Short mmCIF file of C-alpha atoms in Angstrom, two decimals:
data_model
loop_
_atom_site.label_atom_id
_atom_site.label_comp_id
_atom_site.label_asym_id
_atom_site.label_seq_id
_atom_site.Cartn_x
_atom_site.Cartn_y
_atom_site.Cartn_z
CA UNK A 1 -61.59 25.78 1.50
CA UNK A 2 -61.56 23.17 4.41
CA UNK A 3 -63.74 24.43 7.24
CA UNK A 4 -63.29 22.52 10.52
CA UNK A 5 -65.96 22.23 13.81
CA UNK A 6 -64.50 22.03 17.70
CA UNK A 7 -66.52 19.66 19.60
CA UNK A 8 -67.74 22.80 21.58
CA UNK A 9 -68.56 24.49 18.35
CA UNK A 10 -70.64 21.27 17.14
CA UNK A 11 -72.40 20.63 20.74
CA UNK A 12 -73.58 24.15 20.34
CA UNK A 13 -74.93 23.91 17.09
CA UNK A 14 -76.63 20.50 17.65
CA UNK A 15 -79.15 22.84 20.32
CA UNK A 16 -80.20 25.18 17.85
CA UNK A 17 -83.43 24.96 15.91
CA UNK A 18 -83.88 25.25 12.27
CA UNK A 19 -84.33 29.21 11.89
CA UNK A 20 -81.33 29.73 14.10
CA UNK A 21 -79.56 27.23 12.08
CA UNK A 22 -80.48 29.24 8.96
CA UNK A 23 -79.05 32.58 10.20
CA UNK A 24 -75.69 30.31 11.49
CA UNK A 25 -75.33 29.24 7.97
CA UNK A 26 -75.93 32.52 6.37
CA UNK A 27 -73.16 33.69 8.69
CA UNK A 28 -70.34 30.83 7.71
CA UNK A 29 -71.04 31.55 3.93
CA UNK A 30 -70.01 35.18 4.55
CA UNK A 31 -66.78 34.11 6.60
CA UNK A 32 -65.84 31.86 3.57
CA UNK A 33 -66.51 34.43 1.42
CA UNK A 34 -64.56 37.19 2.97
CA UNK A 35 -62.62 35.46 6.30
CA UNK A 36 -61.65 38.87 7.33
CA UNK A 37 -64.54 40.40 8.31
CA UNK A 38 -64.86 39.51 11.84
CA UNK A 39 -62.24 41.41 14.11
CA UNK A 40 -59.17 40.06 15.20
CA UNK A 41 -58.35 39.82 18.88
CA UNK A 42 -55.55 40.49 21.18
CA UNK A 43 -53.51 39.43 23.93
CA UNK A 44 -55.09 35.98 25.67
CA UNK A 45 -57.16 35.54 22.37
CA UNK A 46 -54.23 36.62 19.44
CA UNK A 47 -55.10 34.67 16.32
CA UNK A 48 -58.71 34.41 16.84
CA UNK A 49 -61.41 36.73 15.34
CA UNK A 50 -64.76 37.13 16.32
CA UNK A 51 -67.73 37.56 14.18
CA UNK A 52 -71.00 39.24 15.31
CA UNK A 53 -74.46 38.43 13.62
CA UNK A 54 -78.06 38.95 14.09
CA UNK A 55 -79.62 35.05 14.68
CA UNK A 56 -83.32 35.44 15.05
CA UNK A 57 -82.90 39.28 16.13
CA UNK A 58 -80.46 38.63 18.89
CA UNK A 59 -76.70 39.33 18.80
CA UNK A 60 -74.84 35.96 18.63
CA UNK A 61 -70.82 36.25 18.42
CA UNK A 62 -68.74 33.72 16.82
CA UNK A 63 -65.29 32.85 17.25
CA UNK A 64 -63.04 31.57 14.56
CA UNK A 65 -59.72 30.79 13.51
CA UNK A 66 -58.60 31.44 9.50
CA UNK A 67 -55.00 29.70 8.04
CA UNK A 68 -54.34 31.60 4.90
CA UNK A 69 -51.66 28.32 3.67
CA UNK A 70 -53.84 25.87 4.36
CA UNK A 71 -57.17 27.76 3.40
CA UNK A 72 -58.82 26.19 6.86
CA UNK A 73 -61.41 27.91 8.28
CA UNK A 74 -61.98 26.98 12.24
CA UNK A 75 -65.09 27.62 13.70
CA UNK A 76 -64.53 27.67 17.26
CA UNK A 77 -67.65 28.62 19.64
CA UNK A 78 -71.02 30.48 19.31
CA UNK A 79 -72.89 32.45 21.65
CA UNK A 80 -74.40 35.22 22.81
CA UNK A 81 -72.03 38.19 24.79
CA UNK A 82 -72.52 36.73 28.31
CA UNK A 83 -69.45 35.00 29.33
CA UNK A 84 -68.53 34.49 26.00
CA UNK A 85 -64.99 35.45 25.91
CA UNK A 86 -64.21 34.25 29.48
CA UNK A 87 -65.52 30.67 27.85
CA UNK A 88 -63.54 30.95 24.88
CA UNK A 89 -60.05 31.70 26.89
CA UNK A 90 -60.89 28.47 29.20
CA UNK A 91 -61.41 26.03 25.93
CA UNK A 92 -58.41 27.58 24.07
#
């Protein structure tokens, strides 16, 4: 499976601490094993799914898009719930 990161996602990951990156790696592994565990969005964000997980005891949202034909997992955005969907709409 190919895993692609957007520039927004990679900039956010650069700012994370080591223990936060470990939690993120676990979440990405879970998505690779089962890309359908995230909640699919509708409306303006259709085609995008959001996976919620704990990163150092804080709820974190990971937006992604999965293409079944090419087996590509695109990691779009990462962050807390505050303004997450608004910023995701602007970037997509």
